[in-house]
Coordinates of C-alpha atoms and ligand atoms in Angstrom, one line a residue:
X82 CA 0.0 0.0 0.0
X83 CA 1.1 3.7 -1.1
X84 CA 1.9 6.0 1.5
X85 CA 2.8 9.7 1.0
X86 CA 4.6 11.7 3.7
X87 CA 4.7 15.5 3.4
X88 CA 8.4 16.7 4.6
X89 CA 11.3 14.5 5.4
X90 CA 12.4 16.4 8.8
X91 CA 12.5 14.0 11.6
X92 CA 8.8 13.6 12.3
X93 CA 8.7 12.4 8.0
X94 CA 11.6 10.1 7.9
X95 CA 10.6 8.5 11.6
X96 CA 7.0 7.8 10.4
X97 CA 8.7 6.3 6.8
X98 CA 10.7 4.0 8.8
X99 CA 8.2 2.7 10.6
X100 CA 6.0 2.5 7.6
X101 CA 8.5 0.3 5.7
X102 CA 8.6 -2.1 8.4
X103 CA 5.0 -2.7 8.6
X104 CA 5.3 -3.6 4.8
X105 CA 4.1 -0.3 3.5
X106 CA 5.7 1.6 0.7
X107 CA 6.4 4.7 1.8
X108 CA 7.5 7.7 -0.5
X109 CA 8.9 11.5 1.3
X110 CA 7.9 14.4 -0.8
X111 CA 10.6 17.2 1.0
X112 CA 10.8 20.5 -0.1
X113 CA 14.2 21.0 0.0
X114 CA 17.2 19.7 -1.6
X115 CA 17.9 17.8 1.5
X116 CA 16.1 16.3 4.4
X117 CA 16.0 16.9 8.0
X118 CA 14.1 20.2 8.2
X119 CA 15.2 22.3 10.9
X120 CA 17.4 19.1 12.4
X121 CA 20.3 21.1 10.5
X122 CA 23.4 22.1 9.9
X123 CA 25.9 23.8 7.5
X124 CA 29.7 24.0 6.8
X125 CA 32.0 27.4 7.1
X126 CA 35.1 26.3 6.3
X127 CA 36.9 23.6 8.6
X128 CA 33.5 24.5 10.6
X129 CA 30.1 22.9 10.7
X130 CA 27.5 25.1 12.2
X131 CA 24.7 23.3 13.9
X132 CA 21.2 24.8 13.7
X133 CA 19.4 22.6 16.1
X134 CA 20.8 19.7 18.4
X135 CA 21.9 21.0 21.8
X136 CA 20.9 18.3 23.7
X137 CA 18.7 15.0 22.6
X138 CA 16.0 13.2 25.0
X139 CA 16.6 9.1 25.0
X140 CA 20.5 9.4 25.3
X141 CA 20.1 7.1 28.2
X142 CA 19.7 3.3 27.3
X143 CA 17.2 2.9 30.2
X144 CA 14.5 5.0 28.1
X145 CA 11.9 4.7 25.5
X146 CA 12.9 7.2 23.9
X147 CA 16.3 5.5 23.4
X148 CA 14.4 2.9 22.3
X149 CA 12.8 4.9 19.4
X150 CA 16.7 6.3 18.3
X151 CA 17.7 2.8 18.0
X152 CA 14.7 1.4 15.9
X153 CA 15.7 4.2 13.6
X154 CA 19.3 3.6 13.8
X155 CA 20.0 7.4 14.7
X156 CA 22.7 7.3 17.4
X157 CA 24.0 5.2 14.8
X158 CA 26.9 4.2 17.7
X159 CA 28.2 7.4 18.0
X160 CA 29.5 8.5 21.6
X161 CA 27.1 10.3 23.8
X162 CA 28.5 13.5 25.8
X163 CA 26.6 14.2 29.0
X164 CA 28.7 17.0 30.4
X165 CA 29.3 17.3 34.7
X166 CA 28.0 20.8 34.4
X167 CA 25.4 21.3 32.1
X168 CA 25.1 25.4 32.5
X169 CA 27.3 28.1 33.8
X170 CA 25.8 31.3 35.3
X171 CA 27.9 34.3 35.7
X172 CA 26.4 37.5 37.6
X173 CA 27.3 40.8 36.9
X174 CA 29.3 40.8 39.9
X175 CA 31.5 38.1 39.2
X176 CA 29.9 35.3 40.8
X177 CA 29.4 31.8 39.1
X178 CA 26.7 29.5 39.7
X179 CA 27.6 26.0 37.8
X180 CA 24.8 23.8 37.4
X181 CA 25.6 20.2 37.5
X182 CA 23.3 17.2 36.5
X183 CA 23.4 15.8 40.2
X184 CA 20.6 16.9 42.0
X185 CA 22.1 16.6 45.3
X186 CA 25.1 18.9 43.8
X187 CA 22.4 21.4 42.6
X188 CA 20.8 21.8 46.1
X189 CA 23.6 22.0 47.6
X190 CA 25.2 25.1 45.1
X191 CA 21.9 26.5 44.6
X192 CA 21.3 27.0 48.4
X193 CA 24.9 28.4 48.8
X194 CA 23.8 31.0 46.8
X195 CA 20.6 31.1 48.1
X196 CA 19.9 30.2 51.5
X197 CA 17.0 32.5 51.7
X198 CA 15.2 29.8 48.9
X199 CA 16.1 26.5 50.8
X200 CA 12.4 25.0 51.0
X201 CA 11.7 26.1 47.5
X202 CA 15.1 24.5 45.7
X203 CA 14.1 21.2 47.9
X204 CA 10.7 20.8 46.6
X205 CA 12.1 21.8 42.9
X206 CA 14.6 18.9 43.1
X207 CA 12.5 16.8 44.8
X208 CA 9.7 17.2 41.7
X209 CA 12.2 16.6 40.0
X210 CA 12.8 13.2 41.3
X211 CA 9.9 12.1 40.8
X212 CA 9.1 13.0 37.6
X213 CA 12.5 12.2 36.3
X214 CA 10.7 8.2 35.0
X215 CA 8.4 9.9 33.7
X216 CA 7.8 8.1 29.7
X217 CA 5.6 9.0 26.5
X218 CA 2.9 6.1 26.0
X219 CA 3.8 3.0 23.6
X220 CA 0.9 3.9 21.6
X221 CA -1.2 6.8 21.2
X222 CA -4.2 7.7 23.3
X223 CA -6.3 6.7 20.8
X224 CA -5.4 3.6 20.2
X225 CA -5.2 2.6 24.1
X226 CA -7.5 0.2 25.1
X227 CA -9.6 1.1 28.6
X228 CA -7.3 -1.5 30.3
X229 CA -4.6 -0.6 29.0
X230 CA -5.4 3.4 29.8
X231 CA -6.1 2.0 33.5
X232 CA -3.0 0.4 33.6
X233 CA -0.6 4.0 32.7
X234 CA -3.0 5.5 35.3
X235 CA -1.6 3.0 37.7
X236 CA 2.2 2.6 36.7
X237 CA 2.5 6.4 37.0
X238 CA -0.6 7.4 40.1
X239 CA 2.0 8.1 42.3
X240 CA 3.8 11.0 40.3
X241 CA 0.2 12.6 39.0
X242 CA -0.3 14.4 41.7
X243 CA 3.4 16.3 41.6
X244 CA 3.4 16.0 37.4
X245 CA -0.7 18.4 38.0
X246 CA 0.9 20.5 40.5
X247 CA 3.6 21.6 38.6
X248 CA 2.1 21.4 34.9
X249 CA -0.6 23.9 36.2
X250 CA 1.9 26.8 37.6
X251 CA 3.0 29.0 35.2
X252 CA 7.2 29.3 35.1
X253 CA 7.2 32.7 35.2
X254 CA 4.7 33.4 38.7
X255 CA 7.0 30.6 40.0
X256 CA 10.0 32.2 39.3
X257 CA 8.8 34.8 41.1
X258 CA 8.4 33.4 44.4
X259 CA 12.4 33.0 44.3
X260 CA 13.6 35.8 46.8
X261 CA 17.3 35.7 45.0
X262 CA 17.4 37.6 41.8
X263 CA 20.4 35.4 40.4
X264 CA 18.9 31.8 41.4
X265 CA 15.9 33.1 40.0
X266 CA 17.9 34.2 36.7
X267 CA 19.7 30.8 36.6
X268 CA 16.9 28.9 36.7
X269 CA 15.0 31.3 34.2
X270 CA 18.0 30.5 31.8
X271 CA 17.5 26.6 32.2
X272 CA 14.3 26.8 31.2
X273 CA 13.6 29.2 29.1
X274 CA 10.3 31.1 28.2
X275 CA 8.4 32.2 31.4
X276 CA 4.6 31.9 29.8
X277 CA 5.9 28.0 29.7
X278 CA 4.6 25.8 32.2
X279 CA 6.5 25.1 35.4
X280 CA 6.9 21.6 34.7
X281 CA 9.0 21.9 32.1
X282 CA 11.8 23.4 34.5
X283 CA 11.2 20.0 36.4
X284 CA 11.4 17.9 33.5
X285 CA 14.8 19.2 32.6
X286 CA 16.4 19.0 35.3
X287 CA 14.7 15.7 36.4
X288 CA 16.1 14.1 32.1
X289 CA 19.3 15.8 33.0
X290 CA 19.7 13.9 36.8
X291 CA 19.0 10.5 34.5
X292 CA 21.5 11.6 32.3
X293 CA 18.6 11.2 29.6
X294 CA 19.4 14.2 27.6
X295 CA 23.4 14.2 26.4
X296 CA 24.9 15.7 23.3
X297 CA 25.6 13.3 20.5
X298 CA 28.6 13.4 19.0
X299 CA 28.3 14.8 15.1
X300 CA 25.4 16.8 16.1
X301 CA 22.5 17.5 13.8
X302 CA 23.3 16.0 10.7
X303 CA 25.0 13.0 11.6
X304 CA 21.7 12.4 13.7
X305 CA 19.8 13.2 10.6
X306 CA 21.4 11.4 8.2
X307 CA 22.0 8.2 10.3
X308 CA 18.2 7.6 9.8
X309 CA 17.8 9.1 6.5
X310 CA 20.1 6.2 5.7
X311 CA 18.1 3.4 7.8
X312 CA 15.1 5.0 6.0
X313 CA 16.6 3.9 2.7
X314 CA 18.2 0.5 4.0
X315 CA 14.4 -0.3 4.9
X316 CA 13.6 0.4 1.1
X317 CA 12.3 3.9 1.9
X318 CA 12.3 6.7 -1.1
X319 CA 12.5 10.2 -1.1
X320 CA 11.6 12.9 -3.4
X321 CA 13.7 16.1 -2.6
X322 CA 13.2 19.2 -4.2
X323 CA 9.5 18.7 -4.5
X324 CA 6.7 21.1 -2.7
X325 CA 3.5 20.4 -1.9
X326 CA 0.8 22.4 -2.5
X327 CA -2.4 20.8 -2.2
X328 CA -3.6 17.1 -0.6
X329 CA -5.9 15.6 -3.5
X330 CA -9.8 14.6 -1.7
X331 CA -12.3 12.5 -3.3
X332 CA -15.2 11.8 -1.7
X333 CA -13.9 13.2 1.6
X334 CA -10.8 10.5 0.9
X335 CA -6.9 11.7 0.4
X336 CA -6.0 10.1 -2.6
X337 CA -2.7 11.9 -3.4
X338 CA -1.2 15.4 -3.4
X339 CA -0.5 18.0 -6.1
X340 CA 2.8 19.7 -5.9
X341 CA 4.7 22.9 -7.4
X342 CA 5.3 21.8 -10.9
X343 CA 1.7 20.8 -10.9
X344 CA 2.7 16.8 -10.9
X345 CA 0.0 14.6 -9.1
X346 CA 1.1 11.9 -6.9
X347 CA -1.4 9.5 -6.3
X348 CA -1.5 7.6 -2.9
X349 CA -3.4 5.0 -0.6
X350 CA -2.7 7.4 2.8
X351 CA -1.3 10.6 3.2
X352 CA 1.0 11.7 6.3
X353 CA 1.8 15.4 6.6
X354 CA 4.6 16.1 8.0
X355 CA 5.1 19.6 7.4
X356 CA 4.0 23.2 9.3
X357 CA 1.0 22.1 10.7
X358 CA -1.0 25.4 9.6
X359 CA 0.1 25.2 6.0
X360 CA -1.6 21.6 6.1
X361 CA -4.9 22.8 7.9
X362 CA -5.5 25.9 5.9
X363 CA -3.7 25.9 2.7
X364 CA -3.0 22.1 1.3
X365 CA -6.8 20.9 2.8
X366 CA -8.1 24.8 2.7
X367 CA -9.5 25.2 6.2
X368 CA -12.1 22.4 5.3
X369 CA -10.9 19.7 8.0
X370 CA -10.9 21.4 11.4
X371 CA -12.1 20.6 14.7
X372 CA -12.6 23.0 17.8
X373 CA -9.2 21.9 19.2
X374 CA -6.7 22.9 15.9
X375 CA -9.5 26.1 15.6
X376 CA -8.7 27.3 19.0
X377 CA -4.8 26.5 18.8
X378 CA -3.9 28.2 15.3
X379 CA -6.4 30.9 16.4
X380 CA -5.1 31.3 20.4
X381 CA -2.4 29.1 20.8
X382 CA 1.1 30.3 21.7
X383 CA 4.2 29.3 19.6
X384 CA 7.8 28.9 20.4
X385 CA 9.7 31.9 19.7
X386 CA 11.2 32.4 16.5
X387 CA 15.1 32.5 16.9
X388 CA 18.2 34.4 15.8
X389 CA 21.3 32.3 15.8
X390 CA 25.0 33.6 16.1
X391 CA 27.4 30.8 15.1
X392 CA 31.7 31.7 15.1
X393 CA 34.1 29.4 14.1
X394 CA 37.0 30.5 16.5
X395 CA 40.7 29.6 16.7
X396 CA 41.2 28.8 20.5
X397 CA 39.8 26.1 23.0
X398 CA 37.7 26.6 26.1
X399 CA 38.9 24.3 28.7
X400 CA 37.3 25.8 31.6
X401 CA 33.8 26.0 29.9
X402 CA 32.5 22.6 30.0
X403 CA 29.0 22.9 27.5
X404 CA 27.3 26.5 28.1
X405 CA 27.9 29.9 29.8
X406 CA 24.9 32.2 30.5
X407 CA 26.4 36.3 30.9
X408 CA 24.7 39.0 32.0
X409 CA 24.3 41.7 29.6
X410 CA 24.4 45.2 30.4
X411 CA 23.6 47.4 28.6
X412 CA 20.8 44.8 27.5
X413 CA 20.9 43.9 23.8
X414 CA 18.1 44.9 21.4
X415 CA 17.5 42.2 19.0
X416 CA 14.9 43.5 17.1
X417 CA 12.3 46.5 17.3
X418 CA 11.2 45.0 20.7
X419 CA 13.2 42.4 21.9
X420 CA 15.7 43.2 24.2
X421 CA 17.8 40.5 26.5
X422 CA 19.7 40.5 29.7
X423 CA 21.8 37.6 29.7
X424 CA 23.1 35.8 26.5
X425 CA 24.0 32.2 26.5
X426 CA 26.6 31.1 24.5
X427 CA 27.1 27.0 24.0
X428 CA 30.6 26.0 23.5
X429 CA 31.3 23.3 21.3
X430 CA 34.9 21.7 20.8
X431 CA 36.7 19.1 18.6
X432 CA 35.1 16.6 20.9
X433 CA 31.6 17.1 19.3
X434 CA 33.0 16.2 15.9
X435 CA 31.5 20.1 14.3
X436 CA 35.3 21.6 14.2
X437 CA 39.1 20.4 14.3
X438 CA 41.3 20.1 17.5
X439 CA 42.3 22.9 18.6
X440 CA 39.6 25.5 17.2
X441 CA 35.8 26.0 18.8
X442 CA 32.5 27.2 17.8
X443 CA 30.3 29.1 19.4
X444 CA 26.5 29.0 19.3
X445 CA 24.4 31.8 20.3
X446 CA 20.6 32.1 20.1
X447 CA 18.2 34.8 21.2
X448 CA 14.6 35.0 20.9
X449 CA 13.6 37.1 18.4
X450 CA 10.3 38.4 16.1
X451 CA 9.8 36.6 13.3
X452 CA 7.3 39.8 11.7
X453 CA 10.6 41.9 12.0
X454 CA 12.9 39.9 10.4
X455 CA 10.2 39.1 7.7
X456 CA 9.2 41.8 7.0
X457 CA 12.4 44.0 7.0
X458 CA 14.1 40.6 4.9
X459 CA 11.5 41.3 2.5
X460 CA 10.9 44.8 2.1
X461 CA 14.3 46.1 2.6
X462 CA 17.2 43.6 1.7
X463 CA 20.2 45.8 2.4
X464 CA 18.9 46.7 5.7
X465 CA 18.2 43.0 6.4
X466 CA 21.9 42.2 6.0
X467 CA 23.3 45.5 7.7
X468 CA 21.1 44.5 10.6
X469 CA 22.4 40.8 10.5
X470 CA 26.0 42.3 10.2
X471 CA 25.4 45.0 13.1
X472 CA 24.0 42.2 15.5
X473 CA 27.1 40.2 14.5
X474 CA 29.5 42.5 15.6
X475 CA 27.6 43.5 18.8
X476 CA 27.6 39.9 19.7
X477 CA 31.1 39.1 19.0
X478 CA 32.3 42.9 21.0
X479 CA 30.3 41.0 24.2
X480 CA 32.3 38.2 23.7
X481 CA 35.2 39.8 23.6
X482 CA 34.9 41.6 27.0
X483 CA 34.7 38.5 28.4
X484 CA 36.8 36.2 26.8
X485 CA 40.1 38.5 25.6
X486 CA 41.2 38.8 22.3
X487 CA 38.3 36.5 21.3
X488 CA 37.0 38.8 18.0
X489 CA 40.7 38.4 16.4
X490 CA 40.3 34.4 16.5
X491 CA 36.8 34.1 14.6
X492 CA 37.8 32.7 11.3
X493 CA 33.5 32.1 10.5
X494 CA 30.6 34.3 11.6
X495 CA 27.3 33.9 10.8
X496 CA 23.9 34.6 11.8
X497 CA 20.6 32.9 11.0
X498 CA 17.5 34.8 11.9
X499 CA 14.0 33.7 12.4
X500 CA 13.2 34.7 8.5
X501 CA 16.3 32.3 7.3
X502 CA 14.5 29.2 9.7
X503 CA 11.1 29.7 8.6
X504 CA 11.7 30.1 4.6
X505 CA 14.4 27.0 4.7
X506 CA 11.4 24.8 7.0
X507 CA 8.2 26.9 6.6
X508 CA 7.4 26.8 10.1
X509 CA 4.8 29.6 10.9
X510 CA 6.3 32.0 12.6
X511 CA 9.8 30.8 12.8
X512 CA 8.6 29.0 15.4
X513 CA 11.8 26.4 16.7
X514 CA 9.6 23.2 18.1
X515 CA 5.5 24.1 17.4
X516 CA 3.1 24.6 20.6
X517 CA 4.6 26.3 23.6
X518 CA 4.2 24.1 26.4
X519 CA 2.0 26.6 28.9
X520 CA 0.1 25.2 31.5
X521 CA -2.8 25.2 29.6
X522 CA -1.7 23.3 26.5
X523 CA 0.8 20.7 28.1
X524 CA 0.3 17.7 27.3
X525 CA -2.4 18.5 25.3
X526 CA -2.0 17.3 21.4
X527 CA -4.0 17.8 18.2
X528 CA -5.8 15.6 16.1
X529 CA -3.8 13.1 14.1
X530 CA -6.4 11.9 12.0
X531 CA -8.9 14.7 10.8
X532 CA -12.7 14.7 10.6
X533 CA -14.5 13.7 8.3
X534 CA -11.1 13.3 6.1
X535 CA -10.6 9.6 5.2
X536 CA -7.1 8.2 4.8
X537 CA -5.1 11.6 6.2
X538 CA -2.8 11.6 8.8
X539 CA -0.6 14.7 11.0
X540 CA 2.4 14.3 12.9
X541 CA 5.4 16.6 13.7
X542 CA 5.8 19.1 16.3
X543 CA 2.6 20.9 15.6
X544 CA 0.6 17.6 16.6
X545 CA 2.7 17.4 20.0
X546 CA 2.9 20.3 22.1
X547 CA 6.6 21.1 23.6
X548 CA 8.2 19.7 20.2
X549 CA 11.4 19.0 19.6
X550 CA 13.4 15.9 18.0
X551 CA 11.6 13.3 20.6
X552 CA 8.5 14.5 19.9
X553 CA 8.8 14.5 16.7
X554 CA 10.0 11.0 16.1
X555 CA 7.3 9.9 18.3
X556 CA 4.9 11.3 16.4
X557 CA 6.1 9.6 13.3
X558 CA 5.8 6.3 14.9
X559 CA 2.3 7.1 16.3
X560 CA 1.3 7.8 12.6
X561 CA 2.5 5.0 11.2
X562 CA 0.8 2.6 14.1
X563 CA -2.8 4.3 13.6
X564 CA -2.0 3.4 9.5
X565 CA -0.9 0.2 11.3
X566 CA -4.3 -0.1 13.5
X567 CA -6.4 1.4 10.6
X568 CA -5.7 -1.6 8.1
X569 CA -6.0 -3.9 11.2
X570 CA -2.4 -4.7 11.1
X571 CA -0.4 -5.7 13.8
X572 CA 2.8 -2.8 14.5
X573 CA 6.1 -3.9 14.7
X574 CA 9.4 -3.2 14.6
X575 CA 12.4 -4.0 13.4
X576 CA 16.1 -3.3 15.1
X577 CA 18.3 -1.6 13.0
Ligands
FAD1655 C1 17.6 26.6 16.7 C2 16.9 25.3 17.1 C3 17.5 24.5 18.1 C4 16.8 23.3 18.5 N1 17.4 22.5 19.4 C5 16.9 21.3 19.7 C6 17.5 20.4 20.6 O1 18.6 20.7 21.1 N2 16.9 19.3 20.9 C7 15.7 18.9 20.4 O2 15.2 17.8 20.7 N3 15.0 19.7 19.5 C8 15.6 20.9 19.2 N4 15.0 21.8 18.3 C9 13.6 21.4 17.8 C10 13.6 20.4 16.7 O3 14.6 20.8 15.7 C11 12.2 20.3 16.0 O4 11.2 20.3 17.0 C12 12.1 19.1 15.1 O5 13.2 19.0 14.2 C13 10.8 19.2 14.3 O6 10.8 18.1 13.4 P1 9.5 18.0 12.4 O7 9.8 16.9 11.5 O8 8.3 18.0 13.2 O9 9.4 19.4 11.6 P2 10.5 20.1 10.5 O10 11.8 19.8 11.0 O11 10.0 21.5 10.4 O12 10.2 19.3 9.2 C14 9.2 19.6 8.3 C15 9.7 19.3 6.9 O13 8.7 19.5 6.0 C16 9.2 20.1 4.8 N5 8.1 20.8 4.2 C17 7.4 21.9 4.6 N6 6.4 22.2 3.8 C18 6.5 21.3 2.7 C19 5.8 21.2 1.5 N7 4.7 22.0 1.2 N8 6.1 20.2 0.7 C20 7.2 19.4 1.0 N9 7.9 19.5 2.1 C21 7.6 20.5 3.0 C22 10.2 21.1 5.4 O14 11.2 21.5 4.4 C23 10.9 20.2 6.5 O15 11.9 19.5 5.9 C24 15.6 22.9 17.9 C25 15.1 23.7 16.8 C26 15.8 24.9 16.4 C27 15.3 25.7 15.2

């Protein structure tokens, strides 16, 4: 049976995989000349700048997500670097709060700095315990039988309660409690967006204390290449270069997709992988919507868009094991209204297989508006690249306070801004991973099949909220078992 998947980023070539193992013949239409989507990267000389894998969930053998990497052959063997300090914090007075993986070692710093926060860094690391076994389902909801939905009730009862708690708090009113501006800085820099939900500052530091979320060697596109190849092995094919524009309906049945050139490709079942609001409301023209994907493309919340400095520098950084966090002051406008106080810069060496011994890059990335850079990319080119340029050098002159001498080793510089990640991907909004996880929409998913539209199937980061590589793959294996359950096949796998 004929299966066509919409995009070959990770959420696409996962749900081919598992398509060819059931016996289906799966075909990729991508987009662009290459696939992985935004799992990307891109050489600058001896360099290779890495547009997306920081850290990967499932690095840990103990977990099913490590499970799901080796059905599609992705770690593909390569080491797994899970660093004794995971972030750096500097204050503006010259303080340095290191944040290690241990939990124990993270109370114990944290409250150094922080005495006046004891209870609240106890009951933050002891959520995080808890929640740290935390595992996505085998199969999705829908397909769970009422046993077998009483039965994940059971196995995880005893964290609900802490895994309610903390989903419902929003991370930036928690933050606030914190009486210590730097703690509450530090852990605002672990986790990221403060409209998120407080669980997900749990969750990372909970994956972290499991060592569950390392770097993998060769970074993004040895990830993504490792199962574009098991993809093919499995007798997978892909289509590069080739946009869709419309999904064909008959009868309220997918029967195929029309792309750019105007070529019809006919299929039994259609996956899209791609921007989930391009596939709503322009390839299936708004006709295929329930109240849920209404009220998320209509309310819903997004990641921020990104900018991303990368510099190829001659020098090493032994004292920095994976990422510093500095303050910045004066704070750094990014666009016409973003404006940052601390910029974290990850620091990756010859050991993560991106650059040769002896030289380093360095990755930063700030939120940023995707309108602005959109809009000024597309009205005003020149000032586009004189505002990349400007940012460049502003970035680099911070740099070079704190690491002397630093802007006369870049050999590379470049910067990718939230325009260059949603015209490469077509992401709306630049957004990086989909949803943002706020208490109000974690957990929560859209619909992978759509009403009243035989034969169609989503997955990717918009049908997950909280995104990301996990997520994604997930997704493409959730696909591929509703397919599976759909023709009243059994799912299985196959080791790679
Ligand atoms: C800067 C950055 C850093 C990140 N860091 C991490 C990290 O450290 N760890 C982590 O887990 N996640 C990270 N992520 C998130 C992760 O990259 C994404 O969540 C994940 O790659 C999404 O995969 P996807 O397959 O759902 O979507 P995409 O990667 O967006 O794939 C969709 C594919 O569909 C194609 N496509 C779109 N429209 C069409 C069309 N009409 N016809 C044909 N093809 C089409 C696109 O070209 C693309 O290849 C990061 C993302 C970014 C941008």
């Amino acid at each position: 049976m004929r299966v066509v998947i919409i995009g070959a980023g990770v959420a696409g070539l996962a749900c081919g995989c598992y398509l060819q193992m059931n016996g289906y013949e799966a075909e990729i239409l991508e987009a662009n000349p290459l696939p992985g989507g935004l799992c990307v990267a891109w050489d600058r000389g001896p360099y290779v700048f890495d547009g997306c894998l920081r850290w990967l969930l499932g690095t840990h053998p103990s977990s099913k997500f490590h499970r799901i990497w080796r059905e599609l052959g992705a770690l593909g063997g390569r080491q797994v670097i899970n660093d004794d300090e995971f972030l750096r914090v500097e204050s503006a007075n010259g303080r340095v709060l290191s944040v290690s993986p241990d939990l124990e070692q993270f109370s114990r710093d944290a409250k150094e700095f922080a005495p006046e926060d004891a209870s609240r860094i106890d009951k933050l690391v002891r959520a995080a315990k808890i929640c740290a076994p935390l595992e996505p389902l085998d199969k999705p909801l829908e397909l769970l039988s009422t046993l077998e939905r009483i039965k994940v009730l059971i196995r995880y009862f005893p964290i609900l309660m802490t895994l309610l708690r903390w989903k419902n708090k929003g991370l930036g009113a928690y933050l606030a409690g914190y009486r210590n501006p730097f703690l509450r800085e530090t852990l605002e820099a672990l986790a990221g967006d403060g409209r998120m939900s407080a669980l997900v500052l749990v969750m990372v530091l909970g994956w972290r204390a499991r060592r569950n979320a390392g770097y993998v060697v060769g970074g993004s596109r040895a990830f993504v290449r490792a199962i574009a190849r098991r993809y093919a092995r499995l007798g997978g094919a892909i289509r590069c270069n080739t946009r869709v524009v419309s999904v064909i309906v008959e009868d309220n049945r997918a029967v195929g997709v029309r792309c750019a050139d105007g070529t019809r490709i006919p299929a039994t079942v259609v996956v899209s992988c791609a921007d989930g609001r391009a596939t709503l409301f322009k390839m299936l023209e708004g006709r295929y919507l329930n109240k849920a994907s209404r009220y998320a493309y209509r309310h819903g919340e997004v990641f921020p868009a990104v900018l991303q400095a990368s510099l190829g520098v001659n020098r090493t950084f032994p004292e920095i094991c994976s990422a510093i966090s500095l303050p910045l002051s004066p704070p750094l406008q990014v666009d016409d209204t973003t404006r940052h106080k601390r910029l974290e810069v990850a620091v990756l060496g010859s050991d993560s297989g991106l650059c040769p011994a002896g030289k380093s890059i360095l990755i930063v990335r700030l939120a940023s508006r995707y309108d602005y850079w959109a809009n000024l990319r597309e009205r005003d080119p020149d000032s586009y690249a004189q505002k990349k340029q400007a940012l460049l050098q502003e970035i680099g002159a911070v740099l070079d306070r704190r690491f002397a001498g630093l802007s006369r080793q870049i050999e590379q510089a470049d910067l990718a801004t939230p325009a260059t990640f949603a015209r490469f991907t077509g992401n709306w909004q630049g957004s990086i991973q989909g949803w943002l996880p706020t208490p109000r929409t974690l957990g929560r998913r859209l619909p992978r099949a759509l009403p009243g539209l035989d034969g169609f199937f989503m997955a990717g980061h918009w049908i997950e909220t909280g995104g990301g590589l996990p997520s994604a793959a997930l997704s493409g294996r959730y696909a591929a078992q509703m397919i599976c359950n759909r023709d009243g096949k059994e799912f299985r796998t196959v080791a790679a």
